[in-house]
XYZ file of C-alpha atoms in Angstrom:
552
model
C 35.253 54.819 76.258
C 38.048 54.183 73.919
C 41.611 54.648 75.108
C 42.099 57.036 72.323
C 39.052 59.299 74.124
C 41.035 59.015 77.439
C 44.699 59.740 76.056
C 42.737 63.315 75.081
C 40.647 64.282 77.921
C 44.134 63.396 79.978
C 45.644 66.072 77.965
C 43.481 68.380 78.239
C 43.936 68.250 81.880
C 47.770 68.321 81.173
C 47.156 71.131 78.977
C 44.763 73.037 81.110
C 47.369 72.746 84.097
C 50.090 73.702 82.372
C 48.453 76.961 81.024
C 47.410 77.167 84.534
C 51.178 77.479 85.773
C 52.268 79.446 83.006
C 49.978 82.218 83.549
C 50.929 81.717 87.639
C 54.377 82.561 86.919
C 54.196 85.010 84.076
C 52.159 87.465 86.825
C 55.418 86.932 88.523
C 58.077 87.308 86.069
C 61.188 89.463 86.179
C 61.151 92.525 84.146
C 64.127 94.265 83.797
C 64.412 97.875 82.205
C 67.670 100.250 80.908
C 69.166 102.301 82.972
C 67.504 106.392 82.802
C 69.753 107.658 85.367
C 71.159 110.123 83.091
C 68.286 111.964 82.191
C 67.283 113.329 85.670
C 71.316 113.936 87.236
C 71.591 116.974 89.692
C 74.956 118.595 87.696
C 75.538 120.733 90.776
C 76.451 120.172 94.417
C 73.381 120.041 96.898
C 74.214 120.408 100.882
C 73.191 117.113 101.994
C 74.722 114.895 98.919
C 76.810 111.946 100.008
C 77.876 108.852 98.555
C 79.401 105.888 100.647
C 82.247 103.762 98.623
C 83.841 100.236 99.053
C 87.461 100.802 98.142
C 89.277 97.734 98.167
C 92.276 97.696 96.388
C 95.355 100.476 96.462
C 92.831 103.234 99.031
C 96.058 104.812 99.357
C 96.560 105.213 96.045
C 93.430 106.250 94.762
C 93.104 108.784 97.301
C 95.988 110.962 95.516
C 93.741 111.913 92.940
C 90.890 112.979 95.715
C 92.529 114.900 97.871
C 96.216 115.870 96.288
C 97.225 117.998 92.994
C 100.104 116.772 90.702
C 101.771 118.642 87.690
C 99.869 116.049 85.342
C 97.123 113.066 86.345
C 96.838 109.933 85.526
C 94.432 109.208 82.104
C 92.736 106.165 80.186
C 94.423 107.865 77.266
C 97.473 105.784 75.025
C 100.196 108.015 76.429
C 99.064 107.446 80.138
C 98.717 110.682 81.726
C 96.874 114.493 81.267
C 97.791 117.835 82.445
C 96.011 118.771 86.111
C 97.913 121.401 87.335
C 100.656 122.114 84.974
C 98.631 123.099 81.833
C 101.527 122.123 79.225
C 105.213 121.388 79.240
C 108.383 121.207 77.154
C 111.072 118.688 76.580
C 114.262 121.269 75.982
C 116.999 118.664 75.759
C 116.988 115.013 77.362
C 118.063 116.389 80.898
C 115.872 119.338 80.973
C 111.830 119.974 80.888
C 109.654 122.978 81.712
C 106.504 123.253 82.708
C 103.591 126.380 82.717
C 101.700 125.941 85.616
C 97.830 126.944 86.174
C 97.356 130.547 88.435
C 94.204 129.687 89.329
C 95.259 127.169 91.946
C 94.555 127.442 95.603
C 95.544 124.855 98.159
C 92.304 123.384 100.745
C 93.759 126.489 102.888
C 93.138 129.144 100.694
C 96.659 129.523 100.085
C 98.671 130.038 96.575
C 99.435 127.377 94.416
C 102.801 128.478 92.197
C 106.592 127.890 91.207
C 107.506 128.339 94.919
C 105.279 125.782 96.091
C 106.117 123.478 93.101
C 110.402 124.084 94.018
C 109.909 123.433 97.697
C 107.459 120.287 97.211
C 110.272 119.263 95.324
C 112.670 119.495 97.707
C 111.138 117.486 100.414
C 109.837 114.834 97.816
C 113.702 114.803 96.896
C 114.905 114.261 100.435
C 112.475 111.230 100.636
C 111.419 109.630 97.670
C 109.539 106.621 96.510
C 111.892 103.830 95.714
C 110.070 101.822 93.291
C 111.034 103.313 89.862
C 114.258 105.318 89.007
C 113.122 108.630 89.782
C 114.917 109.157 92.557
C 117.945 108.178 90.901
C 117.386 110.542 87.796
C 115.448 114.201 89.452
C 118.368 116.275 89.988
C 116.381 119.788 90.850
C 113.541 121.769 90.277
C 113.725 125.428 89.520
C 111.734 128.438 89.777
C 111.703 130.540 86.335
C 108.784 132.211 87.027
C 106.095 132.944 89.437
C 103.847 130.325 87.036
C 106.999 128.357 85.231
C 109.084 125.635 86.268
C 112.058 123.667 85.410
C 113.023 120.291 86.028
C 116.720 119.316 86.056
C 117.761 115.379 85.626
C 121.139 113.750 86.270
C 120.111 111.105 83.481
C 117.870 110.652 81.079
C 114.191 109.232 81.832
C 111.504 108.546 79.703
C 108.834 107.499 82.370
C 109.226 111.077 83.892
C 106.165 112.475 83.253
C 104.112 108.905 84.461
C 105.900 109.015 88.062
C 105.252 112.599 88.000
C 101.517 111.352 88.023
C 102.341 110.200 91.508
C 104.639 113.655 93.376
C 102.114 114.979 95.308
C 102.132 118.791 96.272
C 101.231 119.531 99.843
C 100.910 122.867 101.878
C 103.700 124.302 104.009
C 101.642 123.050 107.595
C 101.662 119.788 106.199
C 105.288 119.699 106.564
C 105.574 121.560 109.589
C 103.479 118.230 110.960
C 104.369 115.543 108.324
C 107.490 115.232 106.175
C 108.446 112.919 102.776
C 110.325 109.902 104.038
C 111.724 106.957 101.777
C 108.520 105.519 101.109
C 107.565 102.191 99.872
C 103.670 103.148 98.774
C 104.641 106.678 97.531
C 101.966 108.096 99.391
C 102.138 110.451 102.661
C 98.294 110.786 103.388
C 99.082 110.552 107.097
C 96.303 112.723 108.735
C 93.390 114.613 107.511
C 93.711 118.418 107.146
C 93.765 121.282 104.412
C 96.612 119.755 102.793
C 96.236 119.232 99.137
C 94.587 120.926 95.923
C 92.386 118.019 94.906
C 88.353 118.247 94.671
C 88.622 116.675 98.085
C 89.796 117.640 101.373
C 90.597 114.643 103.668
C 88.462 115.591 106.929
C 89.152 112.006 109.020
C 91.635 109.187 108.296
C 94.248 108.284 106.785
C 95.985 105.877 104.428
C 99.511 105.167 103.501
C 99.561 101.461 101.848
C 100.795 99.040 105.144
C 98.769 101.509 107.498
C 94.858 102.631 106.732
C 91.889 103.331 109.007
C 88.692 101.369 108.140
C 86.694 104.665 107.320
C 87.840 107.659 105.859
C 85.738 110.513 105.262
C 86.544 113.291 102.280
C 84.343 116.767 101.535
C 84.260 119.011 98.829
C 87.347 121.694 98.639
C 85.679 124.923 98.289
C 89.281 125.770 96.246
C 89.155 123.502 94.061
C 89.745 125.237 90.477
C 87.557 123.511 88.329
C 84.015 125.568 89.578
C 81.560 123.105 88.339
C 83.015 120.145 90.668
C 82.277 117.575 92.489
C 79.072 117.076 92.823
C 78.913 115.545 96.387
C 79.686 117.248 98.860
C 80.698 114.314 101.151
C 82.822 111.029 100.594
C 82.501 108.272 103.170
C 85.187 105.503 101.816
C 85.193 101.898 103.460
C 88.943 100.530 102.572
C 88.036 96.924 104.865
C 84.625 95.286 104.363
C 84.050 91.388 103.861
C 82.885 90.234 100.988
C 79.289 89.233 102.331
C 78.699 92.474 103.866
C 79.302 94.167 100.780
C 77.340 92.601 98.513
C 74.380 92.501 101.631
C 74.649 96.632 101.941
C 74.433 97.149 98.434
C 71.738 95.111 97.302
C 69.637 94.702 100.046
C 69.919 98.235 101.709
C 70.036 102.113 100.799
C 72.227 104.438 102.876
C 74.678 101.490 103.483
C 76.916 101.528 100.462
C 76.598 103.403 96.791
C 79.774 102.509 94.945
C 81.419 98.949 95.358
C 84.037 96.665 93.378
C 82.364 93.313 93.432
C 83.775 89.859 92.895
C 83.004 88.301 89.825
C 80.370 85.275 90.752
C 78.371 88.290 92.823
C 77.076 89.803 89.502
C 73.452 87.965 89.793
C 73.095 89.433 93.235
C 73.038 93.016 92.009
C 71.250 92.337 88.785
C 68.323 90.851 90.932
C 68.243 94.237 93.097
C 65.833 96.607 94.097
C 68.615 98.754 95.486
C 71.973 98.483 93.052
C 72.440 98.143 89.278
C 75.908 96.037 88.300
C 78.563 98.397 85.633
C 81.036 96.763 84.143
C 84.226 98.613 82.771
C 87.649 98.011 80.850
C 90.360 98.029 82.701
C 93.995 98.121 82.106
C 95.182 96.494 85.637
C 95.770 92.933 86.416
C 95.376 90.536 89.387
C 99.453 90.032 90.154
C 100.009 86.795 91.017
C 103.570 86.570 93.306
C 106.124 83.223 93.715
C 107.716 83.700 96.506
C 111.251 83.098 95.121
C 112.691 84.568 98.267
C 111.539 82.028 100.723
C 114.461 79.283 101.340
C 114.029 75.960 99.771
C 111.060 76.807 97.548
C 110.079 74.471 95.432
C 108.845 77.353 92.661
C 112.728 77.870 92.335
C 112.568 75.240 90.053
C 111.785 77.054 86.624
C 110.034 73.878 85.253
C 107.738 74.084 88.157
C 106.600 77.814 87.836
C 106.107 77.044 84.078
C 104.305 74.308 84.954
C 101.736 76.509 86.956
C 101.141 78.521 84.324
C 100.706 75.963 81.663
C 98.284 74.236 83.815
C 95.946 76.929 83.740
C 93.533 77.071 81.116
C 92.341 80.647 80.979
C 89.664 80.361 78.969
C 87.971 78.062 80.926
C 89.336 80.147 83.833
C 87.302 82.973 82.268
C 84.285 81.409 81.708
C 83.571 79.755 85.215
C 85.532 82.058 87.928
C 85.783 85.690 85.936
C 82.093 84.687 85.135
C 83.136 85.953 80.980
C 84.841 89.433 82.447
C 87.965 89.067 81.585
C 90.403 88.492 78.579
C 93.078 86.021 77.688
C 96.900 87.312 78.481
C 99.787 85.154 77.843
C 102.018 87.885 79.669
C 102.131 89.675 83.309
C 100.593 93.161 81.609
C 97.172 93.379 80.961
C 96.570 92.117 77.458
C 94.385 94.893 77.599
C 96.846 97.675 77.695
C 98.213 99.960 74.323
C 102.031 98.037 75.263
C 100.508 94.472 75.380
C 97.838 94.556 72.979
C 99.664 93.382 69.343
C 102.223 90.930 71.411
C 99.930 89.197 73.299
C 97.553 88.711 70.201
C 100.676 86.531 68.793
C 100.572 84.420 71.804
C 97.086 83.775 71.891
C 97.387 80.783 70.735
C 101.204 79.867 71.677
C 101.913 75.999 72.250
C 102.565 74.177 75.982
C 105.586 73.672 77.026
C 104.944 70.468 78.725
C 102.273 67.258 78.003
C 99.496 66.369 80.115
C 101.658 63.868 81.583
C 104.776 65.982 82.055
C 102.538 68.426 84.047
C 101.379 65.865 86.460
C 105.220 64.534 87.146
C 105.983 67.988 87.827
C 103.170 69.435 90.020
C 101.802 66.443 91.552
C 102.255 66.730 95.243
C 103.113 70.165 95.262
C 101.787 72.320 97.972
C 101.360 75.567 98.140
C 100.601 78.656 100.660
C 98.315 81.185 99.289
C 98.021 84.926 100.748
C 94.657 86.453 98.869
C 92.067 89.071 100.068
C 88.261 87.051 100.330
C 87.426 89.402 97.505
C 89.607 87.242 95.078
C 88.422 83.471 96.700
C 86.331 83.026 93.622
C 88.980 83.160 91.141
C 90.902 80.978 93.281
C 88.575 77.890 94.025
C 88.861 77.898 89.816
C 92.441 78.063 90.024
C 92.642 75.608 92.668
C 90.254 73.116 90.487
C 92.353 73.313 87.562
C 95.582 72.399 89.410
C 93.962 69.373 91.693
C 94.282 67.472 88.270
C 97.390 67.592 88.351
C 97.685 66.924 92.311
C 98.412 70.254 93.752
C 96.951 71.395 97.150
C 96.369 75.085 98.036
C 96.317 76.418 101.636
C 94.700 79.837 102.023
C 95.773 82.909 103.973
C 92.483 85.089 103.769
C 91.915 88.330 104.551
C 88.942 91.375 103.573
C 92.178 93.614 104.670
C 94.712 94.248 101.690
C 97.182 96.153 103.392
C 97.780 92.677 105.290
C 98.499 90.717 101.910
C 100.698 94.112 101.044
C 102.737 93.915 104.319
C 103.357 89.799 103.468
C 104.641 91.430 100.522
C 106.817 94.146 100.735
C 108.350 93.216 103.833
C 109.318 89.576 102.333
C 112.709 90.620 101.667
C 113.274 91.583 105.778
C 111.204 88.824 107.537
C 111.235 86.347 104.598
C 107.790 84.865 105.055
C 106.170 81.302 104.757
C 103.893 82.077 101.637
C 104.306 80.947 97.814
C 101.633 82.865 96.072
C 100.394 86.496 97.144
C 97.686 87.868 94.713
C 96.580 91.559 95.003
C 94.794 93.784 92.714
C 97.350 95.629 90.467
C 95.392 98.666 88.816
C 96.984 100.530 86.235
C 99.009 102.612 88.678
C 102.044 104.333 86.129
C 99.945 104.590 82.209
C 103.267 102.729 81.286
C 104.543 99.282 81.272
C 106.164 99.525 84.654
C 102.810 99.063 86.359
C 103.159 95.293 85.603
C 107.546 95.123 85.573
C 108.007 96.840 88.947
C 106.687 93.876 90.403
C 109.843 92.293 88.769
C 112.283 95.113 89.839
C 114.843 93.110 92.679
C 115.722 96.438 93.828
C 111.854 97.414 94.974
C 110.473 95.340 97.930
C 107.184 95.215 95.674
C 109.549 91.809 93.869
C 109.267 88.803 95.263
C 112.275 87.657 93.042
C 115.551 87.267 95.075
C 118.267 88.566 91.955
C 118.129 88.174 88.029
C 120.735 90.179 86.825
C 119.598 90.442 83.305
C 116.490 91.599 84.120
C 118.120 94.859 86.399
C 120.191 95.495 83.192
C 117.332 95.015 80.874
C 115.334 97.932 83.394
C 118.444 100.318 83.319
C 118.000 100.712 79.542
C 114.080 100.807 79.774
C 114.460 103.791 82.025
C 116.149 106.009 79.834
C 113.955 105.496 76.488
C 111.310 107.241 75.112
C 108.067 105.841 76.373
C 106.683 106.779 72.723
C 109.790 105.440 71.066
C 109.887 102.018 68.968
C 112.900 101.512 70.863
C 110.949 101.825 74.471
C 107.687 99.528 72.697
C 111.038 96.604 71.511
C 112.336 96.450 74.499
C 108.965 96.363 76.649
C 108.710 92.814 73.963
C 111.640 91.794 74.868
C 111.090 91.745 78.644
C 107.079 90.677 78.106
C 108.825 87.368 76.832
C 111.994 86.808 79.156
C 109.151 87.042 81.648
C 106.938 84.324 80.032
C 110.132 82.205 79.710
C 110.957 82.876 83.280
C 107.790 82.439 84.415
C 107.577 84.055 87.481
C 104.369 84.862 88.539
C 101.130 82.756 87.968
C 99.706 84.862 85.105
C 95.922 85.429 85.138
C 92.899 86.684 82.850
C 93.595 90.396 82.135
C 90.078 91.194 84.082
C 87.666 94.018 83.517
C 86.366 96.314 86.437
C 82.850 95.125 88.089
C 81.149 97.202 90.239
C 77.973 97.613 92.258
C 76.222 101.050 91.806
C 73.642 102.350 93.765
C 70.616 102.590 91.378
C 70.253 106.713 91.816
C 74.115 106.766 91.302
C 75.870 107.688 87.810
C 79.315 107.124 88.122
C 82.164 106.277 85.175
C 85.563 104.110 86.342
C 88.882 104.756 85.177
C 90.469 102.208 83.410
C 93.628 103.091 85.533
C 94.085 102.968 89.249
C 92.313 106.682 90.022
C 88.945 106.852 91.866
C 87.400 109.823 89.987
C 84.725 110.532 92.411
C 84.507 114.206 91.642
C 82.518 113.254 88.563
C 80.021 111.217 90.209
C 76.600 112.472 90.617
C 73.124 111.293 92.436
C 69.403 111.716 91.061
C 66.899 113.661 93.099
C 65.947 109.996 94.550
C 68.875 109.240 95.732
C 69.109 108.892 99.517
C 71.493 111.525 100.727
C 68.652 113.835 99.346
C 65.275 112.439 98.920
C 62.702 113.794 101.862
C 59.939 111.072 100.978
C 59.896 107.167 100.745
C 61.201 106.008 97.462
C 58.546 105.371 94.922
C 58.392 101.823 93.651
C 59.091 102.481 90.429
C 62.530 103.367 91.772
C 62.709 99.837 92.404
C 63.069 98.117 88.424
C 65.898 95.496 87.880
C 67.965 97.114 85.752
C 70.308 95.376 82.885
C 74.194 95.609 82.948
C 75.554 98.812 81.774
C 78.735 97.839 79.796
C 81.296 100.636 79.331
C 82.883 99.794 76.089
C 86.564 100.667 75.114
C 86.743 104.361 73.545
């Protein structure tokens, strides 16, 4: 036999075997399918519906929107906010607004929702306000004109008052009889559970004010609540402290655990390859705030060249690529490039020069050490950070927690106990609709600054308050403080990231791109847990692709 003859019968053995493994693994392959969740929704409340939610980042906050009523809500649209329970309002000079107010409002006690309410909420809110804008500096009074009209009286003028507005919750009269407004911090006074608010949800166990939260707090429908069609659950279990493992574990691997879940970035395969969960990815217009702790004695990151050199280290679009896993966008600033302020500046700095050489960076950093506070949730985007800066010889030693209000409590009680951290990260959602979501953190007179005094920038703030948030002036002098904070550099600016989340497969459920939870518009299919009587039919089981929300 030739060796020509057995070159070809060996390769028809090759050939044979590999056709032989091909068809072996194509019986096994991965199929995925689109999501149909849509065409089969319950649109109405059923008795037994429940949904159980990871909530991570700001619980406090998002719970406003759940369980409280405000004169206008927070929106993804340019101006930053909608009406909720005022249904329009006037501007009759630049110290005085009215407001209609809905009359088919009823508190989670059955009681009246009207101008009275509205004047004495007012009052208390007044006696104790947040401290981290200017409102309480610029509301003067609220008056009744009418049983359904209001006005509101300022001592100066304020162009971010109807965005903090988003944020003055109305309560009932028992509330205060057990709970009062007290200089607050967090804003939020979500201290017990009770028939308290005019939301879609009534609070029925737990609480959550920012540096205090229980673990589990459970919401249920308000039978009140004015708009008849909604929710569509009747009951809200919400987890605000979970590690990251356990998450991703009841999610993918389980049904009844968890049905709604922010996920870290490098956890996307895990869902995609579920029986259980399908991955949703969504714009977003927050940002992961990275803090110096310019407070803290004998910091090293007082040195402006060596914050600058932090950020100049950082490439973000490798950054992007291998920690955000490609879900996140490229901001030269502290606001999310992704935001209506942001957008046309930060498309000039794309592509803005280093300050510093290779070489310059390395003199600068090398050596440096630094303490890092970060939830677990964020460790991915950090081991990227941390690669990128080992070139240049820094060392990062974590703080980590599955808890945020611990990283917020490092935080906002910096200024008192001055603590032994350099960089705090926590996840800044779009809190305000206005640029102040990202320059509060910048604001030496709120303990959410880690900055210890800049002068200009308190001036720079006074004049931001009292412009037009639609103005050209208000837009030129958000620019101008965009780039005294780039020069400045004082926090570690980050990826402007989208929102990734883990959705129960029988779940339809659309984010915000601000820093509201709107759970009163999610809805299960008849196979969905809470509701099913029978085992779930395998078909039920299909990998589903991504859905990807795009901008509207």
């Amino acid at each position: 036999m030739s060796i020509y003859q057995v070159l070809v019968i060996k390769l028809r053995k090759y050939l044979l075997l590999f056709l032989c493994v091909s068809l072996l693994f194509s019986s096994q392959a991965i199929i995925y399918k689109h999501d149909q969740t849509k065409n089969i929704l319950i649109n109405k409340m059923t008795k037994d519906s429940q949904l159980k939610v990871y909530m991570p980042t700001l619980p406090y906050f998002n719970l406003i929107s759940l369980i409280n009523g405000t004169l206008v809500k927070l929106s993804d649209s340019k101006r930053g906010w909608d009406y909720y329970l005022a249904y329009k309002h006037k501007k009759i000079d630049e110290l005085t607004y009215d407001f209609w107010l809905r009359d088919d409002v009823r508190y989670q006690d059955g009681t009246k929702f009207d101008a009275d309410s509205v004047v004495d909420n007012f009052k208390h809110f007044i006696n104790g306000p947040f401290l981290y804008s200017n409102i309480h500096n610029a509301l003067d009074s609220v008056e009744k004109l009418n049983d359904y009209k209001i006005r509101v009286h300022l001592k100066i003028p304020y162009g971010m008052l109807l965005n903090d507005l988003c944020v003055i919750n109305f309560y009932t009269k028992k509330y205060y009889e057990k709970y009062n407004w007290t200089p607050s911090l967090t804003a939020q006074n979500t201290k017990g559970p009770g028939l308290y608010g005019a939301g879609p949800y009534i609070m029925a166990q737990g609480y959550a004010t920012g540096l205090t939260q229980s673990k589990k707090i459970i919401l249920i429908a308000n039978p009140y609540y004015f708009e008849k069609d909604k929710p569509y659950i009747k009951k809200i279990t919400i987890y605000t402290e979970l590690p990251t493992k356990e998450v991703i574990d009841d999610i993918s691997k389980y049904e009844g655990k968890l049905d709604i879940a922010y996920i870290p970035y490098n956890k996307k395969t895990e869902i995609v390859n579920s029986k259980y969960a399908k991955l949703l990815i969504s714009p977003s217009h927050g940002n992961l705030t990275v803090h110096m702790n310019l407070i803290k004695k004998n910091s090293k990151l007082k040195d402006i060249k060596v914050r600058q050199a932090l950020n100049d280290a950082i490439d973000q679009k490798r950054l992007i690529k291998f920690a955000f896993k490609n879900e996140a966008t490229i901001s030269p600033f502290l606001l999310s490039s992704n935001t209506y302020f942001a957008k046309e500046l930060s498309k000039k700095y794309l592509n803005r020069k280093p300050r510093f050489t290779q070489k310059q960076l390395h003199d600068i950093l090398n050596g440096l050490e630094l303490k890092v506070v970060t939830q677990d949730r964020f460790m991915s985007v950090w081991k990227g950070i941390e690669y990128q800066l080992s070139k240049y010889g820094v060392k990062l030693i974590y703080t980590i927690t599955s808890d945020e209000k611990v990283v917020l409590e490092k935080l906002l009680n910096n200024r008192k106990n001055i603590y032994d951290w350099d960089l705090l990260i926590w996840g800044n959602e779009d809190w305000n609709g206005s640029p102040w979501t990202a320059f509060f953190t910048l604001y030496t007179k709120a303990n959410w600054c880690s900055i210890d005094k800049d002068d200009y920038l308190a001036n720079e703030f006074e004049k931001l308050f009292k412009l037009d948030t639609n103005s050209k002036e208000f837009q030129e002098e958000v620019n101008k403080i965009l780039l005294y904070s780039y020069e400045k550099a004082y926090t570690l600016v980050l990826p402007s990231p989208n929102i990734v989340i883990a959705l129960n497969k029988e779940v339809s459920y659309h984010p915000s791109e601000m820093s509201t939870f709107p759970l009163w518009n999610a809805k299960i299919t008849p196979y969905h847990w809470s509701v099913r009587k029978e085992k779930l039919d395998k078909d039920r089981l299909n990998y589903l692709y991504p859905i990807r929300i795009e901008n509207e």
